[in-house]
Coordinates of C-alpha atoms in Angstrom, one line a residue:
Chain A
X1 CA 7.7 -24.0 53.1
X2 CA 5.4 -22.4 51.2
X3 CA 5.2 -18.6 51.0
X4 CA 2.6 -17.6 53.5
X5 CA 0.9 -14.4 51.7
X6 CA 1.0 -16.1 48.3
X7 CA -2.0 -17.8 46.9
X8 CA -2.2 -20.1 43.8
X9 CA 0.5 -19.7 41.0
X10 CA 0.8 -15.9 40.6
X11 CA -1.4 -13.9 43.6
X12 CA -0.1 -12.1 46.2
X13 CA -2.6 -11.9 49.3
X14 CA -2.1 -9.2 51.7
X15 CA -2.9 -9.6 55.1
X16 CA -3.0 -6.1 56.5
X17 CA -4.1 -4.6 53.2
X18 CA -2.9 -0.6 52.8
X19 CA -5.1 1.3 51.9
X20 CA -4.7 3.9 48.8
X21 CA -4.8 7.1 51.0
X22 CA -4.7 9.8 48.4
X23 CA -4.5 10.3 44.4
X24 CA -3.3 12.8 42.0
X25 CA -4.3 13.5 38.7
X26 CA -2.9 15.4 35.8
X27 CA -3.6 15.6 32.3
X28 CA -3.6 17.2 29.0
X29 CA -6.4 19.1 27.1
X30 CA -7.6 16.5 25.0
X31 CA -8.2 14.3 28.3
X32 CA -9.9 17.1 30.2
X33 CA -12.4 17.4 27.3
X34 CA -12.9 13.8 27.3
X35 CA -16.1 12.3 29.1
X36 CA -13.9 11.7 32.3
X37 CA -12.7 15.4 32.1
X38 CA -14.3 16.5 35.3
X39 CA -12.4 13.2 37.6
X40 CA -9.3 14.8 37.0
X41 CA -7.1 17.2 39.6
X42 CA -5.6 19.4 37.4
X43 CA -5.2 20.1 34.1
X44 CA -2.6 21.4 31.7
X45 CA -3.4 23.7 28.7
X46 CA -0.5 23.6 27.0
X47 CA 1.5 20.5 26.0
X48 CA 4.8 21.8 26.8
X49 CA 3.9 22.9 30.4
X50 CA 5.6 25.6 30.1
X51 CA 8.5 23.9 29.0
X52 CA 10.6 23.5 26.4
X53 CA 10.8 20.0 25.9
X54 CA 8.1 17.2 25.5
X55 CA 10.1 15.7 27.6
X56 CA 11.0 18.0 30.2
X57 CA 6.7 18.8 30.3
X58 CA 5.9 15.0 31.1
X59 CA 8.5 14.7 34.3
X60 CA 6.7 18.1 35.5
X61 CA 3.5 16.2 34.8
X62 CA 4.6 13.0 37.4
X63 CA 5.9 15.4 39.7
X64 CA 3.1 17.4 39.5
X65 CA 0.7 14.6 40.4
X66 CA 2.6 13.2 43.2
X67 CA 2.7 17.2 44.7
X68 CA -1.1 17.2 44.0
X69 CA -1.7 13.7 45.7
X70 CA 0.8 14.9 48.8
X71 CA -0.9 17.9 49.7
X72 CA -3.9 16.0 49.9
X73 CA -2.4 14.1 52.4
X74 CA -0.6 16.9 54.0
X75 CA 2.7 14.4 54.0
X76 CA 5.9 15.8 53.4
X77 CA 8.3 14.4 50.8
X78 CA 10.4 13.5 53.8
X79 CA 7.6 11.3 55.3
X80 CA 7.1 9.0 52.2
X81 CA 9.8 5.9 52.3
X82 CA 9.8 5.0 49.0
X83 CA 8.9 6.3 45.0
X84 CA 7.8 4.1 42.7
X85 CA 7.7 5.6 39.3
X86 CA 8.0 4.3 35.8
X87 CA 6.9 5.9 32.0
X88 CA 7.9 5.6 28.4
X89 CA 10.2 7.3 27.8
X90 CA 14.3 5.8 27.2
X91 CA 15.8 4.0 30.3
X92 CA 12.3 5.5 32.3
X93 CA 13.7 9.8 32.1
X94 CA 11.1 11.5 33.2
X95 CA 10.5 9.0 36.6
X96 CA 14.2 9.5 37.1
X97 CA 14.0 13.5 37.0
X98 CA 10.8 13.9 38.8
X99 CA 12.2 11.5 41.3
X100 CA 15.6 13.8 41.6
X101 CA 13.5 16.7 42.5
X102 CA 11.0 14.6 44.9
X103 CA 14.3 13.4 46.9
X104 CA 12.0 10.7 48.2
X105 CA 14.2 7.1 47.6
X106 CA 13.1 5.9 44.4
X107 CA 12.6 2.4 42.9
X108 CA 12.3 3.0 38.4
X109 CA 9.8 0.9 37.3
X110 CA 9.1 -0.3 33.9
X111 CA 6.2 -2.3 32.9
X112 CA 5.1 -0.3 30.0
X113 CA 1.9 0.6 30.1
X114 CA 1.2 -1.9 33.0
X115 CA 3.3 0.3 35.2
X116 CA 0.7 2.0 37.7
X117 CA -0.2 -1.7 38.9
X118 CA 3.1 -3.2 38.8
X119 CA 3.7 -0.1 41.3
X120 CA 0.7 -0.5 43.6
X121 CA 2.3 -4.6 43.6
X122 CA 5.3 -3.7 44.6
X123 CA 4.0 -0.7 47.0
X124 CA 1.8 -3.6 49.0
X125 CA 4.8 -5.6 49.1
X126 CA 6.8 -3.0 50.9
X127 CA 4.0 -1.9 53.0
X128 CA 2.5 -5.3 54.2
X129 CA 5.9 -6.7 54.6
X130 CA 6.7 -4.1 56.9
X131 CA 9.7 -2.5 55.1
X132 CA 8.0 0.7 54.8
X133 CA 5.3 2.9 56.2
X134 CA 4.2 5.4 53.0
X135 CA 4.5 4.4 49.3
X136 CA 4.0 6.7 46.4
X137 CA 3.4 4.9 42.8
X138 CA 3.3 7.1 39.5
X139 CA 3.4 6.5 36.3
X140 CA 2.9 8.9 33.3
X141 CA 3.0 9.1 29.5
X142 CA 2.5 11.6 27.4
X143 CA 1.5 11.9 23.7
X144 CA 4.5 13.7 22.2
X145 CA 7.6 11.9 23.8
X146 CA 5.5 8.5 23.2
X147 CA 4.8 9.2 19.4
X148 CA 8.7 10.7 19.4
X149 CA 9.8 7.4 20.9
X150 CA 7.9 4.7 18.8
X151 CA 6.6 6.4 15.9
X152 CA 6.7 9.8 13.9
X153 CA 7.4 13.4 14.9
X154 CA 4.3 14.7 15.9
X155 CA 3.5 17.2 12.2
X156 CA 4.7 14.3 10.0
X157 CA 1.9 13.8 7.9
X158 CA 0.5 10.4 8.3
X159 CA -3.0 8.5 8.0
X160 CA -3.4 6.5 12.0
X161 CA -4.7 3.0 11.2
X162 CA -8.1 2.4 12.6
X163 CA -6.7 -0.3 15.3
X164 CA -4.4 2.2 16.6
X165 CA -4.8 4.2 19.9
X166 CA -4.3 7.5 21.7
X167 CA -1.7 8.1 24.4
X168 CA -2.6 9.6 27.2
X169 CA -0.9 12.9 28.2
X170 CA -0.7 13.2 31.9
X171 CA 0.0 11.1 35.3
X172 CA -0.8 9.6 38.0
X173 CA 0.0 9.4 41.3
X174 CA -1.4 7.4 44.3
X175 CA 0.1 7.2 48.0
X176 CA -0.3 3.9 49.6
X177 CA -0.2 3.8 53.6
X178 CA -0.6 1.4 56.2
X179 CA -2.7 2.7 58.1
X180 CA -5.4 5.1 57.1
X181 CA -8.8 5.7 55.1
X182 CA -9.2 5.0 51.9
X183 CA -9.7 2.2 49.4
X184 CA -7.8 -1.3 50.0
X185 CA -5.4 -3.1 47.9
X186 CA -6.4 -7.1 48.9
X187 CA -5.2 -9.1 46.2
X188 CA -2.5 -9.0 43.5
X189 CA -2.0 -10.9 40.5
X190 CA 1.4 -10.9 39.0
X191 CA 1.3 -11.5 35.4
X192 CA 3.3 -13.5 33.4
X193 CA 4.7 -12.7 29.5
X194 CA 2.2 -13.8 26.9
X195 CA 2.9 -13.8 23.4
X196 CA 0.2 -14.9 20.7
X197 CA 2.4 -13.7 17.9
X198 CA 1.4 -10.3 17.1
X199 CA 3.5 -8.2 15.2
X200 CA 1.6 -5.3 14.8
X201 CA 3.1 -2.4 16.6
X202 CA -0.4 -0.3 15.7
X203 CA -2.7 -2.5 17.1
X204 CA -1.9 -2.7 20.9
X205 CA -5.8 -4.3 21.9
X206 CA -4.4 -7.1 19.9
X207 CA -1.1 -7.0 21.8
X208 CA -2.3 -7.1 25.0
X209 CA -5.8 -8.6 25.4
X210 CA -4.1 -12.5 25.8
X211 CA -2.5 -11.0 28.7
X212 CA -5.0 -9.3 30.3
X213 CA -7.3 -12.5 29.6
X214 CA -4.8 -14.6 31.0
X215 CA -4.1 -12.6 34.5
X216 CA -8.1 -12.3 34.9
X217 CA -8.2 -16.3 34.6
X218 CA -5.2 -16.5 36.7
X219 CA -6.7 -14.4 39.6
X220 CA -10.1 -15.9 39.4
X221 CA -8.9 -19.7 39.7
X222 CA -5.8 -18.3 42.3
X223 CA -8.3 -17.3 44.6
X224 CA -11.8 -19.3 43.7
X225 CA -13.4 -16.1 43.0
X226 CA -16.5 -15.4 40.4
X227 CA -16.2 -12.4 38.0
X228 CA -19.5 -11.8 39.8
X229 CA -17.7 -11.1 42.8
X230 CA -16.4 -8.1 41.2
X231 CA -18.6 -4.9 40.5
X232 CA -16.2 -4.0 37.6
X233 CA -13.3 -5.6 35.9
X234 CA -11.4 -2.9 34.5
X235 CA -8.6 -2.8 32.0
X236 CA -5.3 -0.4 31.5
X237 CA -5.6 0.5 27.7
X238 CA -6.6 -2.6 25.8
X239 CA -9.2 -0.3 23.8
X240 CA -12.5 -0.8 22.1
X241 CA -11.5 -3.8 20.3
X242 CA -8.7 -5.2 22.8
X243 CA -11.6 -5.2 25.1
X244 CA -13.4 -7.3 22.4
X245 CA -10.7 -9.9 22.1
X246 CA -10.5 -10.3 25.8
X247 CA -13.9 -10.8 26.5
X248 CA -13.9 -13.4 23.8
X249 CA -11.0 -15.1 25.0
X250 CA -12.5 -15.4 28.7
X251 CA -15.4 -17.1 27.2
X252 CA -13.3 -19.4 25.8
X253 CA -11.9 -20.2 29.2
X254 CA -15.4 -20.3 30.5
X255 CA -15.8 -16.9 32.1
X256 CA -18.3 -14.3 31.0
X257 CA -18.0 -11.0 32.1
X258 CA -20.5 -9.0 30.0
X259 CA -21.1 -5.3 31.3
X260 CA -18.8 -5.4 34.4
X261 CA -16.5 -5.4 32.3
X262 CA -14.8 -2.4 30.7
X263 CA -11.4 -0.7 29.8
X264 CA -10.0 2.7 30.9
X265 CA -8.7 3.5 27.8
X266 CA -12.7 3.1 26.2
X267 CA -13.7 5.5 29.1
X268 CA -11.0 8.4 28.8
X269 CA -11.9 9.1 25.2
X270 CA -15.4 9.8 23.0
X271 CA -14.1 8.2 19.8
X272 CA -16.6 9.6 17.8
X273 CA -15.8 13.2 18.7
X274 CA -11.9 13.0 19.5
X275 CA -11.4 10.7 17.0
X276 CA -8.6 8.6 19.3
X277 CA -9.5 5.4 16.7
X278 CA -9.4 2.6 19.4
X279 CA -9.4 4.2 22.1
X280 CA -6.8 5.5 24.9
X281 CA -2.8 4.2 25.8
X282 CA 0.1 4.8 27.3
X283 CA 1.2 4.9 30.9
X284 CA -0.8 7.5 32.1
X285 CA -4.3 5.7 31.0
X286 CA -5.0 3.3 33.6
X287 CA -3.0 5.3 36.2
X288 CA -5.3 8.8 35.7
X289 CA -8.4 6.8 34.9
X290 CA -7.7 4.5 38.0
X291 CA -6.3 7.3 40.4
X292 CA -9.2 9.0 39.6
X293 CA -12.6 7.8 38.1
X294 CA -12.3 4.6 39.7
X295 CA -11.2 5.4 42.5
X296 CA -14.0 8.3 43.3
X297 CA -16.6 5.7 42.5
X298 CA -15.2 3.1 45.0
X299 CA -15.4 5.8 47.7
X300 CA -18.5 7.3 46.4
X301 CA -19.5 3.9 47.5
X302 CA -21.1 3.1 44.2
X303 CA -18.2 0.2 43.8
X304 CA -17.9 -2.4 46.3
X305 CA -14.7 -4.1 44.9
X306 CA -12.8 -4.1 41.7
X307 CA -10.5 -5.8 39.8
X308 CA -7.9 -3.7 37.7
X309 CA -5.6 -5.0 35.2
X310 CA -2.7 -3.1 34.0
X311 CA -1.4 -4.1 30.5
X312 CA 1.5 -3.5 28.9
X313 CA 2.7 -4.4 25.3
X314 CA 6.1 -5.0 25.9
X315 CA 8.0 -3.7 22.8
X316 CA 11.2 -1.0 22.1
X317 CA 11.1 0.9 19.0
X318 CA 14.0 -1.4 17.3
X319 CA 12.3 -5.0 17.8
X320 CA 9.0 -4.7 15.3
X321 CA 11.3 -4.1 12.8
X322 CA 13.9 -7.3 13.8
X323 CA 10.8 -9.1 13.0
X324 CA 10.4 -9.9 16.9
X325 CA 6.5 -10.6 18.1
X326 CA 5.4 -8.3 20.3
X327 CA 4.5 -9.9 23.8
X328 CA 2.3 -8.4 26.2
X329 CA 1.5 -8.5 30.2
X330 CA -1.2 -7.9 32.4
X331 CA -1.2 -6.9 36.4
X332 CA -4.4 -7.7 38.2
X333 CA -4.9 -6.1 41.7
X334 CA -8.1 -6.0 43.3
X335 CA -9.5 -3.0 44.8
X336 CA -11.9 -2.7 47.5
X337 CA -14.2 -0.5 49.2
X338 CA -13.1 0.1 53.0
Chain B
X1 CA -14.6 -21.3 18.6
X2 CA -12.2 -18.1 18.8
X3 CA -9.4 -19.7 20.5
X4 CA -9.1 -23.4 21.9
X5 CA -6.7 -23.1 24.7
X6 CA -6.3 -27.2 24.4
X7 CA -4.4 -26.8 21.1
X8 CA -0.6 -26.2 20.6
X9 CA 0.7 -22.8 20.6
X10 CA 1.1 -22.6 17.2
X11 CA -2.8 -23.5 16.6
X12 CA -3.7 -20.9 19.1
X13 CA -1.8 -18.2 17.8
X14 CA -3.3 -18.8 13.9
X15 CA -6.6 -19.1 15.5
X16 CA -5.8 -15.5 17.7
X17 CA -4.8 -14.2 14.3
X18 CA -7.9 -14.6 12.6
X19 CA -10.0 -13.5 15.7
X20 CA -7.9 -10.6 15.7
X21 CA -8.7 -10.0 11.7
X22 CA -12.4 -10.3 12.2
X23 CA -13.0 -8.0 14.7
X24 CA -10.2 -5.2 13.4
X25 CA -11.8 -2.6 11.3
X26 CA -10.2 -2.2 7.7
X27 CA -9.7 1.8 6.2
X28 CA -12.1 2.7 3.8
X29 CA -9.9 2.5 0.9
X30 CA -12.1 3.8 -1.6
X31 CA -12.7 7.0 0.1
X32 CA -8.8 7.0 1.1
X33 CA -8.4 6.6 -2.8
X34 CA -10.7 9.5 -3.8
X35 CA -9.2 11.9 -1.3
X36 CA -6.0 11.1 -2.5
X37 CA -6.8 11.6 -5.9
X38 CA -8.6 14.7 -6.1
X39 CA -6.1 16.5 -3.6
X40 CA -2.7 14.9 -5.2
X41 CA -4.0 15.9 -8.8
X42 CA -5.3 19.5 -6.6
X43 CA -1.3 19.5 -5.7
X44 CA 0.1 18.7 -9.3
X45 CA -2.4 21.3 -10.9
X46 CA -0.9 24.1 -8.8
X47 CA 2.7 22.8 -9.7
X48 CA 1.3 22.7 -13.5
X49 CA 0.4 26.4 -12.4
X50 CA 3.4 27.7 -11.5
X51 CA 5.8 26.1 -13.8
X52 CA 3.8 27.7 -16.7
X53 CA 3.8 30.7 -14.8
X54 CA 7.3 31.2 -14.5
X55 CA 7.7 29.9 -18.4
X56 CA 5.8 32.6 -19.4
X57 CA 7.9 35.0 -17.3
X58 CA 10.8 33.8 -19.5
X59 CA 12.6 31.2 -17.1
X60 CA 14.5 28.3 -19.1
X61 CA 12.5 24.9 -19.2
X62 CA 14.9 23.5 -16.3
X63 CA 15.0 26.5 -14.1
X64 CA 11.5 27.1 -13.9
X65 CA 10.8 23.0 -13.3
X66 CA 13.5 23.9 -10.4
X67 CA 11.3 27.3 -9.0
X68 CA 8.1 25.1 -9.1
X69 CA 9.8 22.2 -7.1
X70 CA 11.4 25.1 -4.6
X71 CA 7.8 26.8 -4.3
X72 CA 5.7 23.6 -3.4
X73 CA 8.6 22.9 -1.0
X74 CA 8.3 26.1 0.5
X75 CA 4.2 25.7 1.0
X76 CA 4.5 22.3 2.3
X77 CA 7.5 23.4 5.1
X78 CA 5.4 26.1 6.1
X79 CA 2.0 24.0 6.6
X80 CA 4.0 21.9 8.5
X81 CA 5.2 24.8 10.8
X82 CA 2.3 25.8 11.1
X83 CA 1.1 22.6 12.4
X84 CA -1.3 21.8 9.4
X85 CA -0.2 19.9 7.1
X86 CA -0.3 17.0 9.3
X87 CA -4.2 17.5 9.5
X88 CA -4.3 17.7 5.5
X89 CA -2.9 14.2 5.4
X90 CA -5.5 13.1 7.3
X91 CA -8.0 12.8 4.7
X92 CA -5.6 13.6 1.8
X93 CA -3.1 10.7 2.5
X94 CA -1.4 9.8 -0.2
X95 CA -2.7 13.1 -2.6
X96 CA 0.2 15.5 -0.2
X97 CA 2.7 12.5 0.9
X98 CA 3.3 11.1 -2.0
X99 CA 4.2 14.2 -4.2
X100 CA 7.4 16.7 -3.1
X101 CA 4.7 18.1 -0.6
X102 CA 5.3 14.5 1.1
X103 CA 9.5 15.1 1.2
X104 CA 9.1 18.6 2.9
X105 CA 6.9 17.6 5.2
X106 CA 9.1 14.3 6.5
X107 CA 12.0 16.7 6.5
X108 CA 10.6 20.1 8.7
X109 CA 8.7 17.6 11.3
X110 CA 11.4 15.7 11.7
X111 CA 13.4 18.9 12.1
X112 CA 10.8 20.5 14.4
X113 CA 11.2 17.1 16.5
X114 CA 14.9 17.1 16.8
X115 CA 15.8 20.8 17.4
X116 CA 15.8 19.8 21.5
X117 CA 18.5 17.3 20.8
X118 CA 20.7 20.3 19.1
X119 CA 21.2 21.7 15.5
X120 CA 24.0 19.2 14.8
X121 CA 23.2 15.9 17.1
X122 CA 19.6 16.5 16.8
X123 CA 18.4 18.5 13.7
X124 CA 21.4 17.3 11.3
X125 CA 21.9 14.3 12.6
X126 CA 18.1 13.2 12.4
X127 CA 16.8 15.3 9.1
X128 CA 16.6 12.6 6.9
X129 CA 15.4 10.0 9.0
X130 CA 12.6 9.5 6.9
X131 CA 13.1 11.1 4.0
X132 CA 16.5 9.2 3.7
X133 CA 15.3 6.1 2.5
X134 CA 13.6 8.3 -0.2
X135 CA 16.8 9.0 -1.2
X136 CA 19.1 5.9 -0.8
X137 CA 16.0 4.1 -2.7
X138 CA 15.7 6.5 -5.5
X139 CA 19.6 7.1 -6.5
X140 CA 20.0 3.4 -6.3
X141 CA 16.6 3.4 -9.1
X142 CA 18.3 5.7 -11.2
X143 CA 21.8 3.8 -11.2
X144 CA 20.0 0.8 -12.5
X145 CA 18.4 2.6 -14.8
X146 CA 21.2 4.6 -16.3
X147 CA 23.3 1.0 -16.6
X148 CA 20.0 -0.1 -18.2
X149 CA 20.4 3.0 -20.9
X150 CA 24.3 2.5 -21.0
X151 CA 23.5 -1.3 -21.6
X152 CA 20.6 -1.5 -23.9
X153 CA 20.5 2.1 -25.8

């Protein structure tokens, strides 16, 4: 028999769609003074939060975005059934910590950057399967612990290439219900692992565009939709020239998506003034830029539906250097107005 | 044609390749080599400087080179500290990595990074992550080149 809420190859079609009833943002300086600065919830002035870790500032950051999107709600811990958490950080630390303090029960996630979606996935599969009630996703990321992780300490002296990105300091939180006002998740597209041979570790738009491409074309012919039948197809952190290679690649597969389409990492960041090279990554991009700008537009009303893709470039800090291509992945879920 | 999606992988991933090369902007190496210049020789004039200097204040040939090594060292790891150095390489590149500026700095950030993990897991343990090949390379250099000597002299 075939699956019943499951459409094509890869997409997941919800029949009572939850809505997203509340969001949380939370982000760093450099993102507050960016041209999305004023979308945001709250914002942190100093990288350590008051901390004295990197890493102990970005599980304050997920916890403080989930607190942020909870009291919007006025839901209690207690009457959320599941967290769904992920980041960048070894074996997913910060989700883990912020999700000890939460006590809500807690699914890690990783998807790398793709995390926020493969979260709202999995959070409309516990909700429209009837296993839960309330879902909180997060995700977060934050400059330090990701340069720390995969690159160099953070005063090494270094020249960024020009294809290489920002990552986003912050997180976002969004609490999926049932029932309730707010914007609906309809459709999901899982995506699969593509790999197109890149090897470049500081040029993630290459990474991950492939993907991306691949989950939009997979969605589309899944469900017989039209790009026009999205107001805006929007990216996790594919960057200016990511966003390039995608849209040439959907051309090639006969799509063209012109000026609805776009990338939250080209919208979080003015590369001219905050010099962020190709533009914003990391976690915490598509989850602050989706929690928040998107989102606001959707219920400002001046977004019918939307299409998001989470992308990941799947990659630890050892395989580059084992010579391994890096792979990426891509999450669709669309988004609509309610 | 960018990509034909009806040829073999391996055809579609050359073909991704060069897409990927056209569109990806290349550093300006020119002005990168200009910097680099201009602020490295900046860098080796100040080290000419002070090993006169301390010449003239009557330090043997060796010592002093040793004082003007342990100065610049002492510049570098304190630019670092202070959280500029890292914009000085910037634009300077290769002009502050390359000379012992370069060694400092690798060594203080990567101290700065690790002190969470503890002074002997994290600090010792990681201090010459970078600077370490640096090391390895150069004493390996220099035992090729003294069999060379021993060899050829």
């Amino acid at each position: 028999m075939p699956a019943a809420k499951k459409m094509g190859q890869q997409t997941l079609v919800f029949q009572n769609p939850p809505a997203i009833i509340a969001t949380g943002t939370v982000v760093g300086t450099k993102e507050a003074e960016g041209p999305l600065g004023k979308t945001f919830d709250r914002v942190i002035e100093d990288p350590y939060h008051g901390e004295k870790s990197w890493e102990r500032a970005e599980r304050r950051l997920l916890e403080d975005a989930v607190q942020v999107a909870l009291k919007k709600t006025n839901l209690s811990p207690q009457q959320i059934d599941f967290f769904l958490a992920g980041d960048l950080e070894n074996q997913t630390e910060a989700s883990s910590m912020a999700a000890r303090n939460l006590g809500i029960p807690y699914l890690g996630l990783f998807g790398a950057c793709a995390t926020f979606f493969e979260g709202l996935a999995m959070a409309a599969v516990l909700i429209d399967g009837g296993f839960a009630e309330r879902v909180v996703v997060a995700a977060s990321s934050h400059a330090a612990t990701a340069e720390k992780q995969f690159r160099f300490p953070t005063e090494q002296g270094v020249q960024r290439p020009l294809t290489q990105s920002w990552t986003v300091t912050g997180a976002g939180a969004a609490v999926l219900a049932a029932d309730g006002n707010g914007p609906v998740l309809t459709h999901v597209t899982v995506g699969k692992v593509i790999d197109m041979g890149q090897t470049d570790p500081t040029h993630f738009g290459a990474v991950m565009a492939p993907a991306a491409t691949d989950s939009i074309v997979r969605h589309l012919e899944d469900t017989g939709r039209a790009p026009t039948e999205y107001d805006l197809i929007v990216t996790g952190d594919l960057g200016i020239l990511g966003r390039d290679l995608a849209e040439g690649l959907l051309q090639e597969h006969g799509y063209d998506v012109g000026d609805r389409f776009t990338d939250c990492g080209i919208l979080i960041y003015d590369p001219a003034k905050q010099d962020t090279h190709a533009g914003g990554s990391g976690c915490a991009c598509s989850a602050v830029v989706t929690a928040g700008y998107i989102l606001q537009l959707i219920q400002g009303g001046k977004l019918q539906r939307v299409l998001g893709i989470g992308t990941g470039g799947l990659l630890n800090a050892d395989a580059p250097k084992q010579g391994e291509t890096i792979p990426g992945i891509g999450h669709a879920a669309a988004i609509e107005r309610r | 044609m960018r990509v034909d999606f009806t040829k073999p992988a391996g055809i579609q991933r050359k073909q991704y390749r060069d897409f990927v090369d056209r569109i990806s902007p290349k550093p300006n190496v020119l002005v990168n080599v200009i910097w680099a210049f201009l602020v490295g020789g900046l860098v080796t004039t100040i080290g000419q400087g002070l090993l006169t200097l301390f010449l003239a204040a009557g330090l043997p040939v060796l010592e002093a080179g040793a004082m003007t090594a342990v100065v610049l060292i002492f510049i570098a790891a304190l630019l670092t500290g202070l959280g500029v150095f890292d914009d000085i390489a910037k634009y300077a590149g290769a002009g502050v990595i390359v000379p012992i500026t370069g060694f400092a700095n690798s060594m203080v950030a990567q101290a700065m990074e690790a002190r969470n993990e503890g002074l002997v897991l994290g600090v010792g343990a990681r201090l010459f992550t970078i600077a370490g090949p640096v090391l390895v390379f150069g004493i390996v250099v220099a035992w090729f080149a003294g069999l060379f000597y021993f060899l050829f002299r």
